[in-house]
Coordinates of C-alpha atoms in Angstrom, one line a residue:
N157 CA 0.0 0.0 0.0
D158 CA 1.5 3.3 -1.1
E159 CA 0.2 5.2 2.0
V160 CA 1.8 2.8 4.4
E161 CA 5.1 2.9 2.5
H162 CA 5.1 6.7 2.3
D163 CA 4.3 7.0 6.0
V164 CA 6.9 4.5 7.2
R165 CA 9.7 5.9 5.0
Q166 CA 8.9 9.5 6.1
E167 CA 9.1 8.6 9.8
V168 CA 12.3 6.6 9.3
R169 CA 13.9 9.6 7.6
N170 CA 12.7 11.9 10.4
V171 CA 14.1 9.6 13.1
L172 CA 17.4 9.2 11.5
E173 CA 17.7 12.9 10.6
G174 CA 17.0 13.6 14.3
G175 CA 20.1 11.5 15.2
D176 CA 18.2 8.6 16.7
A177 CA 18.3 4.9 15.7
I178 CA 15.7 2.5 14.3
I179 CA 14.8 -0.9 15.7
T180 CA 12.6 -3.0 13.6
G181 CA 11.8 -6.6 12.8
G182 CA 13.1 -8.2 9.6
A183 CA 9.8 -9.1 7.9
L184 CA 7.9 -7.9 4.9
G185 CA 5.7 -4.8 4.6
V186 CA 6.4 -2.2 7.3
D187 CA 9.7 -3.8 8.4
W188 CA 11.0 -4.0 4.9
F189 CA 10.1 -0.4 4.1
C190 CA 11.9 0.6 7.3
M191 CA 15.0 -1.4 6.5
D192 CA 15.2 -0.3 2.9
E193 CA 14.8 3.4 3.9
A194 CA 17.4 3.1 6.7
I195 CA 20.0 1.7 4.2
K196 CA 19.5 4.8 2.1
H197 CA 20.2 7.2 5.0
D198 CA 22.6 5.3 7.3
T199 CA 25.0 3.8 4.8
E200 CA 27.1 2.2 7.5
L201 CA 24.0 1.0 9.3
K202 CA 25.2 2.1 12.7
R203 CA 21.7 3.3 13.7
L204 CA 19.7 0.3 12.6
L205 CA 18.9 -2.8 14.6
V206 CA 16.9 -5.5 12.9
I207 CA 15.7 -8.2 15.4
I208 CA 14.8 -11.5 13.9
P209 CA 13.5 -14.7 15.5
G210 CA 16.1 -17.3 14.6
H211 CA 19.4 -17.3 12.9
L212 CA 19.7 -15.4 9.6
E213 CA 19.8 -18.5 7.4
Q214 CA 17.0 -20.1 9.4
Y215 CA 14.9 -16.9 9.1
I216 CA 15.4 -16.7 5.3
E217 CA 14.4 -20.4 5.0
H218 CA 11.3 -19.6 7.0
F219 CA 10.3 -17.0 4.4
H220 CA 11.3 -19.3 1.6
N221 CA 8.8 -21.8 3.0
A222 CA 6.2 -19.1 3.0
L223 CA 7.0 -18.5 -0.7
D224 CA 6.6 -22.3 -1.4
D225 CA 3.3 -22.2 0.5
G226 CA 2.1 -19.3 -1.7
K227 CA 1.8 -16.9 1.3
I228 CA 4.2 -14.4 -0.2
T229 CA 5.3 -13.5 -3.7
R230 CA 8.6 -14.4 -5.3
D231 CA 9.5 -10.7 -5.7
A232 CA 8.8 -10.0 -2.1
F233 CA 10.9 -13.0 -0.9
H234 CA 13.9 -12.0 -3.1
A235 CA 13.7 -8.3 -2.0
L236 CA 13.6 -9.4 1.7
E237 CA 16.4 -11.9 1.3
K238 CA 18.6 -9.3 -0.5
T239 CA 17.9 -6.6 2.0
L240 CA 18.7 -8.9 5.0
R241 CA 21.9 -10.1 3.3
D242 CA 23.0 -6.6 2.4
I243 CA 22.4 -5.4 6.0
Y244 CA 24.5 -8.3 7.3
K245 CA 27.3 -7.6 4.8
I246 CA 27.4 -3.9 5.7
N247 CA 27.2 -4.3 9.4
K248 CA 26.6 -7.8 10.8
D249 CA 25.9 -6.2 14.2
A250 CA 22.8 -4.5 12.7
I251 CA 21.0 -7.9 12.8
L252 CA 20.2 -9.4 16.2
E253 CA 19.4 -13.1 15.8
L254 CA 17.2 -14.5 18.6
P255 CA 18.1 -18.3 18.7
C256 CA 15.2 -20.7 18.5
D257 CA 14.5 -24.2 17.4
D258 CA 11.5 -23.3 15.3
I259 CA 10.1 -20.0 14.2
T260 CA 6.6 -19.8 15.4
N261 CA 4.2 -17.0 16.4
E262 CA 5.5 -17.2 19.9
E263 CA 9.0 -16.4 18.6
Y264 CA 7.7 -13.3 16.8
F265 CA 6.1 -12.2 20.1
N266 CA 9.5 -12.8 21.8
R267 CA 11.0 -10.5 19.1
D268 CA 8.4 -7.8 20.0
T269 CA 9.5 -8.1 23.6
E270 CA 13.2 -7.6 22.6
E271 CA 12.3 -4.6 20.4
V272 CA 10.5 -2.9 23.3
K273 CA 13.2 -3.8 25.8
R274 CA 15.7 -1.8 23.6
A275 CA 13.4 1.1 22.6
D276 CA 13.0 4.6 23.9
A277 CA 9.8 5.1 22.0
V278 CA 7.5 3.2 19.5
Y279 CA 6.2 4.3 16.1
A280 CA 3.5 1.8 15.3
F281 CA 2.1 1.2 11.8
Q282 CA -0.7 -1.3 12.3
V283 CA -1.9 -2.9 9.1
N284 CA -5.1 -4.9 9.2
N285 CA -5.2 -5.0 13.0
S286 CA -1.8 -6.8 13.1
K287 CA -1.6 -8.8 16.3
G288 CA 2.2 -8.4 16.3
T289 CA 2.0 -4.6 16.2
Q290 CA -0.7 -4.6 18.9
D291 CA 1.6 -6.8 21.0
T292 CA 4.4 -4.3 20.6
I293 CA 2.1 -1.4 21.6
D294 CA 0.8 -3.3 24.6
K295 CA 4.3 -4.2 25.8
A296 CA 5.4 -0.6 25.3
N297 CA 2.5 0.7 27.3
Q298 CA 3.2 -1.9 30.1
K299 CA 6.8 -0.7 30.2
G300 CA 5.9 3.0 30.1
I301 CA 7.6 3.6 26.8
P302 CA 5.7 6.3 24.8
V303 CA 3.9 5.3 21.6
L304 CA 4.7 8.4 19.7
L305 CA 2.8 7.5 16.6
H306 CA 0.1 4.8 16.0
K307 CA -1.4 4.8 12.6
K308 CA -3.9 2.1 11.5
Y309 CA -4.4 1.0 8.0
T310 CA -6.9 -1.4 6.3
I311 CA -5.7 -3.0 3.1

């Protein structure tokens, strides 16, 4: 959705231009827009942290399986894989791998916990009432971290 992409990219630029860092997940949609925009404005990726459930190769395989299952498109998979690998090449410390045996919804919620643990504030772009985004918002509220922006989209 062009509106989501525009909004995410604009806020990433604002945050980075303000001298702050970005923490995001490494998935498609909002996370991908965030990572892609951060690469453009922080070429050494010293102000980007991508938190993923599992090791990088395991995580890429997880999305490859979603491709095989028809849950994502081939173009989306290849864009995500390239972006994650580029980030790792530029600055391997920009990816935080949360070890797990199997990537499940619980692992994604654990990732949300880790994001909030490291955050000073949350910008939430909630597409189609995403449970993961809501989980992050709820955890931020419980920890007393401000949710500076919460935009909801229906696609």
